Every structure is written in structure tokens, then in C-alpha cells.
mmCIF file of C-alpha atoms and ligand atoms in Angstrom:
data_model
loop_
_atom_site.group_PDB
_atom_site.id
_atom_site.type_symbol
_atom_site.label_atom_id
_atom_site.label_comp_id
_atom_site.label_asym_id
_atom_site.label_seq_id
_atom_site.Cartn_x
_atom_site.Cartn_y
_atom_site.Cartn_z
ATOM 1 C CA MET A 32 -26.719 -2.033 -14.286
ATOM 2 C CA PRO A 33 -25.753 -0.906 -10.776
ATOM 3 C CA LEU A 34 -22.057 -1.664 -11.108
ATOM 4 C CA THR A 35 -20.038 -0.661 -14.104
ATOM 5 C CA ALA A 36 -16.351 -0.495 -14.820
ATOM 6 C CA SER A 37 -14.589 1.090 -17.761
ATOM 7 C CA GLY A 38 -17.956 1.287 -19.507
ATOM 8 C CA GLY A 39 -18.681 -2.440 -19.074
ATOM 9 C CA ALA A 40 -21.147 -4.104 -16.724
ATOM 10 C CA ALA A 41 -19.648 -5.788 -13.691
ATOM 11 C CA ALA A 42 -21.514 -8.966 -14.610
ATOM 12 C CA ASP A 43 -19.640 -8.992 -17.928
ATOM 13 C CA ALA A 44 -16.235 -8.562 -16.333
ATOM 14 C CA VAL A 45 -13.809 -11.449 -16.439
ATOM 15 C CA PRO A 46 -13.266 -12.542 -12.807
ATOM 16 C CA GLY A 47 -9.892 -11.216 -11.703
ATOM 17 C CA ALA A 48 -9.657 -8.569 -14.447
ATOM 18 C CA ASN A 49 -8.996 -4.955 -13.457
ATOM 19 C CA PRO A 50 -10.282 -3.318 -11.427
ATOM 20 C CA ILE A 51 -10.445 -6.387 -9.224
ATOM 21 C CA ILE A 52 -12.962 -4.952 -6.702
ATOM 22 C CA ARG A 53 -16.070 -3.478 -8.337
ATOM 23 C CA GLU A 54 -18.665 -3.295 -5.560
ATOM 24 C CA LYS A 55 -17.028 -0.319 -3.816
ATOM 25 C CA PHE A 56 -14.403 2.297 -4.593
ATOM 26 C CA THR A 57 -11.125 1.166 -3.027
ATOM 27 C CA ALA A 58 -7.580 2.544 -2.787
ATOM 28 C CA ASP A 59 -4.102 1.995 -1.358
ATOM 29 C CA PRO A 60 -3.943 -1.819 -1.699
ATOM 30 C CA ALA A 61 -1.791 -3.720 0.806
ATOM 31 C CA PRO A 62 -1.513 -7.490 0.286
ATOM 32 C CA LEU A 63 -0.706 -10.050 3.005
ATOM 33 C CA VAL A 64 -0.351 -13.804 2.441
ATOM 34 C CA VAL A 65 -1.534 -16.089 5.248
ATOM 35 C CA GLY A 66 -1.315 -19.771 4.387
ATOM 36 C CA ASP A 67 -2.961 -20.414 1.038
ATOM 37 C CA ARG A 68 -4.959 -17.158 1.085
ATOM 38 C CA LEU A 69 -4.008 -13.653 0.012
ATOM 39 C CA TYR A 70 -5.666 -10.872 2.041
ATOM 40 C CA LEU A 71 -5.924 -7.395 0.556
ATOM 41 C CA TYR A 72 -6.340 -4.393 2.860
ATOM 42 C CA VAL A 73 -7.726 -1.272 1.190
ATOM 43 C CA GLY A 74 -9.086 2.116 2.084
ATOM 44 C CA HIS A 75 -12.762 2.744 1.247
ATOM 45 C CA ASP A 76 -13.119 5.740 -1.058
ATOM 46 C CA GLU A 77 -16.489 7.430 -0.505
ATOM 47 C CA ALA A 78 -15.928 10.886 -2.010
ATOM 48 C CA GLN A 79 -19.058 12.584 -3.278
ATOM 49 C CA PRO A 80 -18.848 14.869 -6.355
ATOM 50 C CA ASP A 81 -17.844 17.905 -4.259
ATOM 51 C CA GLU A 82 -15.246 16.091 -2.168
ATOM 52 C CA MET A 83 -11.549 15.384 -2.703
ATOM 53 C CA PHE A 84 -11.242 12.450 -0.278
ATOM 54 C CA ASN A 85 -13.787 10.884 2.040
ATOM 55 C CA MET A 86 -12.201 7.826 3.665
ATOM 56 C CA ARG A 87 -13.600 6.597 6.978
ATOM 57 C CA GLU A 88 -12.934 2.864 7.067
ATOM 58 C CA TRP A 89 -10.653 0.115 5.868
ATOM 59 C CA LEU A 90 -11.938 -2.998 4.073
ATOM 60 C CA VAL A 91 -10.360 -6.397 3.560
ATOM 61 C CA TYR A 92 -10.857 -8.830 0.690
ATOM 62 C CA SER A 93 -9.253 -12.219 0.127
ATOM 63 C CA THR A 94 -8.601 -14.732 -2.603
ATOM 64 C CA THR A 95 -7.048 -18.135 -3.065
ATOM 65 C CA ASP A 96 -6.791 -18.017 -6.862
ATOM 66 C CA MET A 97 -6.272 -14.327 -7.837
ATOM 67 C CA ARG A 98 -9.568 -14.536 -9.735
ATOM 68 C CA ARG A 99 -12.402 -14.580 -7.219
ATOM 69 C CA TRP A 100 -12.327 -12.093 -4.347
ATOM 70 C CA THR A 101 -14.300 -12.468 -1.115
ATOM 71 C CA GLY A 102 -15.232 -9.376 0.887
ATOM 72 C CA HIS A 103 -14.795 -9.522 4.667
ATOM 73 C CA GLY A 104 -16.291 -6.104 5.289
ATOM 74 C CA PRO A 105 -14.808 -3.170 7.161
ATOM 75 C CA ILE A 106 -12.091 -4.204 9.589
ATOM 76 C CA MET A 107 -11.788 -0.825 11.291
ATOM 77 C CA ASN A 108 -13.236 2.664 11.226
ATOM 78 C CA VAL A 109 -11.065 5.701 11.872
ATOM 79 C CA ALA A 110 -13.332 6.426 14.882
ATOM 80 C CA ASP A 111 -11.938 3.262 16.506
ATOM 81 C CA PHE A 112 -8.790 5.318 17.166
ATOM 82 C CA LYS A 113 -10.235 7.661 19.804
ATOM 83 C CA TRP A 114 -7.394 10.165 19.392
ATOM 84 C CA ALA A 115 -7.886 10.465 15.596
ATOM 85 C CA LYS A 116 -10.490 12.649 13.976
ATOM 86 C CA GLN A 117 -10.710 11.542 10.321
ATOM 87 C CA ASP A 118 -9.041 10.007 7.253
ATOM 88 C CA ALA A 119 -8.647 6.244 6.910
ATOM 89 C CA TRP A 120 -5.644 6.590 4.627
ATOM 90 C CA ALA A 121 -3.105 4.012 3.481
ATOM 91 C CA SER A 122 -2.419 0.967 5.640
ATOM 92 C CA GLN A 123 -0.496 -2.281 5.799
ATOM 93 C CA THR A 124 -0.994 -5.378 7.944
ATOM 94 C CA ILE A 125 1.799 -7.751 8.945
ATOM 95 C CA GLU A 126 1.741 -11.049 10.869
ATOM 96 C CA LYS A 127 4.120 -11.497 13.797
ATOM 97 C CA ASN A 128 4.142 -13.649 16.926
ATOM 98 C CA GLY A 129 0.751 -15.131 16.075
ATOM 99 C CA LYS A 130 -0.969 -11.752 15.819
ATOM 100 C CA PHE A 131 -1.880 -9.397 12.982
ATOM 101 C CA TRP A 132 -0.580 -5.847 13.269
ATOM 102 C CA PHE A 133 -2.362 -3.146 11.289
ATOM 103 C CA TYR A 134 -0.584 0.176 10.657
ATOM 104 C CA ALA A 135 -2.472 3.076 9.075
ATOM 105 C CA ALA A 136 -2.305 6.788 8.389
ATOM 106 C CA VAL A 137 -4.990 8.950 10.022
ATOM 107 C CA GLU A 138 -5.563 12.600 10.911
ATOM 108 C CA HIS A 139 -4.700 13.195 14.573
ATOM 109 C CA ASP A 140 -6.931 15.324 16.806
ATOM 110 C CA ASP A 141 -5.818 18.834 17.728
ATOM 111 C CA THR A 142 -3.436 17.653 20.461
ATOM 112 C CA HIS A 143 -0.979 16.666 17.681
ATOM 113 C CA PRO A 144 -2.187 18.459 14.522
ATOM 114 C CA GLY A 145 -1.480 16.721 11.242
ATOM 115 C CA LYS A 146 -1.328 13.163 10.024
ATOM 116 C CA ALA A 147 -0.193 10.368 12.317
ATOM 117 C CA ILE A 148 0.362 6.624 12.196
ATOM 118 C CA ALA A 149 -1.907 4.305 14.139
ATOM 119 C CA VAL A 150 -1.348 0.659 15.101
ATOM 120 C CA ALA A 151 -4.039 -1.916 15.812
ATOM 121 C CA VAL A 152 -3.886 -5.635 16.569
ATOM 122 C CA ALA A 153 -6.045 -8.717 15.972
ATOM 123 C CA ASP A 154 -5.879 -12.471 16.335
ATOM 124 C CA SER A 155 -7.138 -12.998 12.784
ATOM 125 C CA PRO A 156 -6.339 -11.237 9.474
ATOM 126 C CA THR A 157 -9.986 -10.196 9.245
ATOM 127 C CA GLY A 158 -10.143 -8.808 12.771
ATOM 128 C CA PRO A 159 -11.630 -7.685 15.022
ATOM 129 C CA PHE A 160 -8.787 -5.153 15.217
ATOM 130 C CA VAL A 161 -8.396 -2.899 18.269
ATOM 131 C CA ASP A 162 -6.199 0.144 18.841
ATOM 132 C CA ALA A 163 -3.002 -1.431 20.209
ATOM 133 C CA ARG A 164 -1.717 1.523 22.230
ATOM 134 C CA GLY A 165 -4.486 4.098 22.635
ATOM 135 C CA SER A 166 -2.271 6.773 21.111
ATOM 136 C CA ALA A 167 -0.414 7.385 17.865
ATOM 137 C CA LEU A 168 2.723 5.397 17.059
ATOM 138 C CA VAL A 169 4.069 8.349 15.033
ATOM 139 C CA THR A 170 2.971 11.973 15.350
ATOM 140 C CA SER A 171 4.012 14.911 13.218
ATOM 141 C CA GLY A 172 6.341 16.243 15.896
ATOM 142 C CA MET A 173 8.503 13.113 15.744
ATOM 143 C CA THR A 174 9.813 13.577 12.206
ATOM 144 C CA PRO A 175 12.671 15.941 11.568
ATOM 145 C CA LYS A 176 11.487 17.897 8.520
ATOM 146 C CA GLY A 177 7.881 18.686 9.367
ATOM 147 C CA THR A 178 7.297 20.737 6.230
ATOM 148 C CA HIS A 179 3.600 19.949 5.770
ATOM 149 C CA SER A 180 0.776 18.474 7.802
ATOM 150 C CA TRP A 181 0.421 15.259 5.791
ATOM 151 C CA GLU A 182 4.074 14.261 5.971
ATOM 152 C CA ASP A 183 3.519 11.243 8.247
ATOM 153 C CA ILE A 184 1.386 8.927 6.108
ATOM 154 C CA ASP A 185 1.482 5.584 4.310
ATOM 155 C CA PRO A 186 3.227 3.136 6.668
ATOM 156 C CA THR A 187 4.892 0.027 5.237
ATOM 157 C CA VAL A 188 6.141 -2.693 7.579
ATOM 158 C CA PHE A 189 8.734 -5.357 6.897
ATOM 159 C CA THR A 190 10.321 -8.063 9.072
ATOM 160 C CA ASP A 191 13.950 -8.783 8.230
ATOM 161 C CA ASP A 192 15.639 -12.188 8.411
ATOM 162 C CA ASP A 193 16.922 -11.424 11.932
ATOM 163 C CA GLY A 194 13.352 -10.944 13.161
ATOM 164 C CA THR A 195 13.555 -7.151 13.409
ATOM 165 C CA THR A 196 10.495 -5.376 12.067
ATOM 166 C CA TRP A 197 10.979 -2.023 10.353
ATOM 167 C CA ILE A 198 8.463 0.669 9.504
ATOM 168 C CA ALA A 199 8.902 3.207 6.699
ATOM 169 C CA TRP A 200 6.489 5.992 5.819
ATOM 170 C CA GLY A 201 6.177 9.514 4.530
ATOM 171 C CA ASN A 202 5.075 12.093 2.019
ATOM 172 C CA ARG A 203 7.854 13.906 0.126
ATOM 173 C CA HIS A 204 10.252 12.732 2.838
ATOM 174 C CA CYS A 205 10.618 8.992 3.403
ATOM 175 C CA TYR A 206 11.482 7.868 6.924
ATOM 176 C CA ILE A 207 12.439 4.501 8.379
ATOM 177 C CA ALA A 208 12.700 3.240 11.954
ATOM 178 C CA ARG A 209 12.988 -0.020 13.845
ATOM 179 C CA LEU A 210 9.878 -1.215 15.668
ATOM 180 C CA LYS A 211 10.185 -2.470 19.227
ATOM 181 C CA PRO A 212 9.644 -6.221 19.634
ATOM 182 C CA ASP A 213 6.149 -5.471 21.023
ATOM 183 C CA MET A 214 5.302 -3.907 17.610
ATOM 184 C CA ILE A 215 3.715 -0.813 19.158
ATOM 185 C CA GLY A 216 6.712 1.462 19.722
ATOM 186 C CA ILE A 217 9.533 3.050 17.734
ATOM 187 C CA ASP A 218 12.920 1.627 18.748
ATOM 188 C CA GLY A 219 15.811 4.034 18.234
ATOM 189 C CA PRO A 220 16.265 6.827 15.727
ATOM 190 C CA ILE A 221 14.020 7.790 12.837
ATOM 191 C CA THR A 222 16.213 8.044 9.721
ATOM 192 C CA GLU A 223 15.439 9.737 6.429
ATOM 193 C CA ILE A 224 15.968 7.622 3.282
ATOM 194 C CA THR A 225 14.108 9.724 0.702
ATOM 195 C CA PRO A 226 14.821 8.362 -2.809
ATOM 196 C CA PRO A 227 14.561 10.468 -5.999
ATOM 197 C CA HIS A 228 11.109 11.864 -6.803
ATOM 198 C CA PHE A 229 9.627 10.270 -3.674
ATOM 199 C CA GLU A 230 6.062 11.417 -3.134
ATOM 200 C CA GLU A 231 4.321 8.836 -0.894
ATOM 201 C CA GLY A 232 3.187 5.211 -0.626
ATOM 202 C CA PRO A 233 6.462 3.406 0.188
ATOM 203 C CA TRP A 234 6.447 -0.414 0.138
ATOM 204 C CA LEU A 235 9.322 -2.510 1.528
ATOM 205 C CA HIS A 236 9.984 -6.064 0.397
ATOM 206 C CA LYS A 237 12.891 -8.450 -0.070
ATOM 207 C CA ARG A 238 13.626 -10.997 -2.780
ATOM 208 C CA GLY A 239 16.716 -13.161 -2.554
ATOM 209 C CA ASP A 240 19.475 -10.949 -1.157
ATOM 210 C CA LEU A 241 18.015 -7.690 -2.427
ATOM 211 C CA TYR A 242 15.850 -5.193 -0.513
ATOM 212 C CA TYR A 243 13.328 -3.077 -2.444
ATOM 213 C CA LEU A 244 11.815 0.306 -1.608
ATOM 214 C CA THR A 245 8.997 0.878 -4.090
ATOM 215 C CA TYR A 246 6.965 4.096 -3.955
ATOM 216 C CA ALA A 247 4.657 6.585 -5.618
ATOM 217 C CA SER A 248 6.934 9.087 -7.351
ATOM 218 C CA LEU A 249 6.321 12.494 -8.822
ATOM 219 C CA ASP A 250 8.783 14.404 -10.944
ATOM 220 C CA ARG A 251 7.203 17.797 -10.427
ATOM 221 C CA ALA A 252 9.252 19.366 -13.232
ATOM 222 C CA THR A 253 7.794 17.112 -15.912
ATOM 223 C CA HIS A 254 4.675 15.313 -14.664
ATOM 224 C CA THR A 255 1.343 16.053 -13.045
ATOM 225 C CA ASP A 256 0.398 12.496 -11.987
ATOM 226 C CA GLU A 257 2.269 10.017 -9.826
ATOM 227 C CA LYS A 258 4.060 6.976 -11.206
ATOM 228 C CA VAL A 259 5.710 4.085 -9.337
ATOM 229 C CA SER A 260 9.501 4.112 -8.949
ATOM 230 C CA TYR A 261 11.856 2.050 -6.828
ATOM 231 C CA ALA A 262 15.268 1.706 -5.248
ATOM 232 C CA THR A 263 17.194 -1.364 -4.116
ATOM 233 C CA ALA A 264 19.744 -2.012 -1.378
ATOM 234 C CA PRO A 265 21.943 -4.849 -0.116
ATOM 235 C CA SER A 266 20.498 -4.441 3.398
ATOM 236 C CA ILE A 267 17.579 -2.688 5.061
ATOM 237 C CA SER A 268 20.070 -0.066 6.225
ATOM 238 C CA GLY A 269 20.999 0.734 2.623
ATOM 239 C CA PRO A 270 22.694 2.163 0.729
ATOM 240 C CA TRP A 271 19.673 2.578 -1.552
ATOM 241 C CA THR A 272 20.266 2.751 -5.315
ATOM 242 C CA TYR A 273 17.591 4.408 -7.445
ATOM 243 C CA ARG A 274 16.371 2.037 -10.178
ATOM 244 C CA GLY A 275 13.947 4.288 -12.057
ATOM 245 C CA GLU A 276 10.272 3.952 -12.898
ATOM 246 C CA LEU A 277 8.364 0.708 -12.513
ATOM 247 C CA THR A 278 5.043 1.949 -13.938
ATOM 248 C CA GLY A 279 3.506 4.889 -15.697
ATOM 249 C CA SER A 280 0.676 6.896 -14.171
ATOM 250 C CA ALA A 281 -2.648 5.303 -13.265
ATOM 251 C CA ARG A 282 -5.576 5.904 -15.591
ATOM 252 C CA ASN A 283 -7.654 8.905 -14.524
ATOM 253 C CA SER A 284 -5.886 9.143 -11.155
ATOM 254 C CA PHE A 285 -3.370 11.602 -9.719
ATOM 255 C CA THR A 286 -2.345 9.021 -7.106
ATOM 256 C CA ILE A 287 -0.999 5.521 -7.518
ATOM 257 C CA HIS A 288 0.012 3.233 -4.672
ATOM 258 C CA PRO A 289 2.124 0.042 -4.878
ATOM 259 C CA GLY A 290 1.737 -3.133 -2.826
ATOM 260 C CA ILE A 291 3.982 -6.089 -3.664
ATOM 261 C CA VAL A 292 3.718 -9.738 -2.646
ATOM 262 C CA GLN A 293 4.730 -13.244 -3.663
ATOM 263 C CA PHE A 294 1.792 -15.659 -3.662
ATOM 264 C CA LYS A 295 1.892 -19.328 -4.634
ATOM 265 C CA GLY A 296 5.230 -18.826 -6.422
ATOM 266 C CA ASP A 297 4.331 -15.745 -8.461
ATOM 267 C CA TRP A 298 4.936 -12.079 -7.750
ATOM 268 C CA TYR A 299 2.206 -9.446 -7.966
ATOM 269 C CA LEU A 300 2.086 -5.653 -8.018
ATOM 270 C CA PHE A 301 -1.139 -4.156 -6.639
ATOM 271 C CA LEU A 302 -2.014 -0.589 -7.660
ATOM 272 C CA HIS A 303 -5.080 1.579 -8.013
ATOM 273 C CA ASN A 304 -6.557 3.676 -10.812
ATOM 274 C CA ALA A 305 -9.802 5.631 -11.175
ATOM 275 C CA THR A 306 -11.591 3.850 -14.013
ATOM 276 C CA LEU A 307 -14.510 2.354 -12.089
ATOM 277 C CA THR A 308 -18.039 3.721 -12.286
ATOM 278 C CA ILE A 309 -20.641 2.699 -9.708
ATOM 279 C CA GLY A 310 -24.139 3.905 -10.460
ATOM 280 C CA ASP A 311 -23.968 7.646 -11.127
ATOM 281 C CA LEU A 312 -20.480 8.047 -9.659
ATOM 282 C CA GLY A 313 -17.480 7.850 -11.940
ATOM 283 C CA GLY A 314 -13.859 7.394 -11.003
ATOM 284 C CA ALA A 315 -12.098 10.428 -9.539
ATOM 285 C CA LEU A 316 -9.301 11.515 -7.228
ATOM 286 C CA GLY A 317 -11.316 10.232 -4.282
ATOM 287 C CA ARG A 318 -13.088 7.342 -6.054
ATOM 288 C CA ARG A 319 -10.397 4.872 -6.989
ATOM 289 C CA ALA A 320 -10.314 1.141 -7.726
ATOM 290 C CA VAL A 321 -7.589 -1.389 -6.914
ATOM 291 C CA THR A 322 -5.879 -3.363 -9.641
ATOM 292 C CA VAL A 323 -3.199 -6.035 -9.867
ATOM 293 C CA GLU A 324 -0.555 -6.967 -12.429
ATOM 294 C CA HIS A 325 2.074 -9.668 -12.725
ATOM 295 C CA LEU A 326 5.480 -8.560 -11.446
ATOM 296 C CA GLN A 327 8.612 -9.955 -13.037
ATOM 297 C CA TYR A 328 12.292 -9.605 -12.290
ATOM 298 C CA ASN A 329 15.389 -9.523 -14.437
ATOM 299 C CA ALA A 330 18.276 -11.842 -13.635
ATOM 300 C CA ASP A 331 20.108 -8.965 -11.891
ATOM 301 C CA GLY A 332 17.183 -8.430 -9.523
ATOM 302 C CA THR A 333 15.791 -5.299 -11.138
ATOM 303 C CA MET A 334 12.055 -5.326 -11.755
ATOM 304 C CA LYS A 335 10.686 -5.320 -15.279
ATOM 305 C CA PRO A 336 8.567 -2.285 -16.139
ATOM 306 C CA VAL A 337 4.890 -3.014 -15.516
ATOM 307 C CA ILE A 338 2.235 -2.028 -18.047
ATOM 308 C CA GLN A 339 -1.163 -1.383 -16.444
ATOM 309 C CA THR A 340 -3.854 -3.363 -18.254
ATOM 310 C CA GLU A 341 -7.544 -4.206 -18.021
ATOM 311 C CA ALA A 342 -6.822 -7.944 -18.253
ATOM 312 C CA GLY A 343 -4.438 -7.798 -15.290
ATOM 313 C CA VAL A 344 -3.531 -11.263 -14.049
ATOM 314 C CA THR A 345 -6.211 -12.950 -16.170
ATOM 315 C CA ALA A 346 -3.660 -12.684 -18.989
ATOM 316 C CA PRO A 347 -0.348 -14.546 -18.767
ATOM 317 C CA PRO A 348 2.741 -12.532 -17.837
ATOM 318 C CA ALA A 349 4.263 -10.814 -20.851
ATOM 319 C CA ARG A 350 7.529 -12.747 -20.592
ATOM 320 C CA GLN A 351 8.277 -15.627 -18.296
ATOM 321 C CA ASP A 352 11.910 -16.323 -19.046
ATOM 322 C CA THR A 353 13.520 -14.829 -15.936
ATOM 323 C CA THR A 354 10.722 -14.762 -13.376
ATOM 324 C CA ARG A 355 11.609 -17.936 -11.492
ATOM 325 C CA THR A 356 15.367 -17.524 -11.291
ATOM 326 C CA GLN A 357 15.295 -16.525 -7.640
ATOM 327 C CA ASP A 358 12.604 -16.904 -4.982
HETATM 328 O O1 FUB J 228 -5.711 7.399 -0.078
HETATM 329 C C1 FUB J 228 -5.268 8.576 0.573
HETATM 330 C C2 FUB J 228 -3.863 8.894 0.156
HETATM 331 O O2 FUB J 228 -3.783 9.018 -1.262
HETATM 332 C C3 FUB J 228 -2.848 7.833 0.478
HETATM 333 O O3 FUB J 228 -2.437 7.855 1.818
HETATM 334 C C4 FUB J 228 -1.789 8.120 -0.527
HETATM 335 O O4 FUB J 228 -0.863 7.093 -0.707
HETATM 336 C C5 FUB J 228 -2.621 8.387 -1.754
HETATM 337 O O5 FUB J 228 -2.989 7.189 -2.385
#
């Protein structure tokens, strides 16, 4: 049995049940819908027993039915950014002007020590992606706080109704800025919008008239593992109102990382946990596995708490009474 998950053989797993990818350890899921297909960008976790993280490349998978996932292989390696030295951390891809723009956190070389945000571009959601500017979009010196070297991670990108694309990112401090129309430069000031208990992994989306900032949260006074929390706002400029926790912690994992998308009329929350075992390697901090759950909204736009399950989207949503009130 080369592939096992939660003690069960991969061959026995219900297609689409969690974790949804079982051939490799994967983390930091970022969904993108293109036509009738959902693409899922993930980091490839390759930590060995003595390592915390070992992430060198990003993978993409796709599905048309949320049950069967097709692998498209690595779309980029961190070495493709010549100015970066390691760490293929969290990413998100967005489509604009007929191209696919890939934003990712990496470790910059010693000319700008610390984490940085890279941008790459492709004509197809599965690549080939190339470094779009030959230098970092965001370096550690550009953010006002600068308290630790991994502050500038986990980009999320969102295009508003007026066509402006925004990028938010951060660890412990959450920043937001407008992207230039060419998608490879910061346009104007970088503003801090850190919501309560913000740790990392922000994800911007909009539903109806409401803007959502969903993120990995950590209440250091009471918890040791991250959960997912969120805030909402009437515009991308805020003001942001804290709405509390969306999920509990991920099984066996300090980190958790949200990615939200609407696909074929239904909303989904992608996450990761560390329940997968492949061969002799069990789940760990640096050996995670992406999952997905149904996401439902209340009539006032708040999101219903999400319970992380093994059945995932192979089971019907818990309650369907208010999910379709607003698309
Ligand atoms: O996967 C590496 C880092 O762990 C990500 O950038 C964070 O969001 C956390 O998941």
C-alpha cells in the first residue's frame, strides 16, 4: 500500500473525500475557476523527518466535478526566480487581461534578506509560468513594521468590480496595496489592515455587496494551533468588521490556510491538515494535505462555521436553507 491516508488505503478512499490529493503532500491551497474547470495551486511539502519545511515547487491540480482531480505537475520551482534562494510558500493565481498571474511567497537572496513576494505570468493556468519582472514585487524593506523576517508572505489577489486588482499579504501584520494595471508593480501606498488574531494566509473574496478577508488566526493567549477567522467590509477599503472564527484547528497541523471560491453555483473552502501518510512518512508540520469543505452563508452574509470532515464535499452540505440567497 504505497499511499495511505488517515489509516486507509488510497485505493479505498472515496473520490473527492479528504484529503483530496493523496499522491503527494500538499499545502496552502489556492483555487481558481477558469470556464468549467477549477484549478488548485498548492505548495509541495517535501519535509523529511528532521526538517520543518522543505518546499521547492508549486503544483497544480484541476477538477470539473469536485470528485476527480487531475495533476498537471509542477508549474514553477523556486529556482525559476533567480533572485530567490528557497521556500516555495503560499501562492495564488488570478486571471486578468487574458493572462494568468501567479503570486507567491519565497525567501529572497541576501540582497534583500527575508521573505518576499514574487510574480510570474503564463498564457495558460497550467503554465509555463515565467518570472514577470526579474525581481521581487514586495521585499521586506517595503513594509512598515518589519518585525520578523517572514512578515511578507502569503499573497492573495482580488480584482474589484472597477477592474482594480488588489494584493494583500502578511504574517502577524496584514497589508494591502493596489496593483498597477500591468500586474507587476505596487501602485500607491501599502496600508495595514491587520484584523484580530491575524497570523497569516489572508484570502480576499467578494459575495454580493460584501467583501471578505479570511485568514489563519492564532490567539496566542489560549491556543497553540491556528484556526481560520474572518472579517467583512462594505468595500475593499474597509472598514473591516471582525466576524470571529470560521473553523477550528486542522487535524495534526499547526498551520491552516484558507482558499475560497464559487464553482458551478456552490461555494467551497479549501484548507489543509496533516492526516496523510505516504509510505513511511506520516503527516507533520511540513507534510500537509489539502482538503475542501462546503461553505455556506447566512442571510446576513456571515459565513456559517465550517466543520472539517473526512467526507468533505462527498457529503451534502449540512444545511442548505440559506446558501443560494445571494450569488
Ligand atoms: O507553507 C508554508 C507556510 O505555512 C505558508 O506560507 C503559511 O501560510 C503556512 O501554511
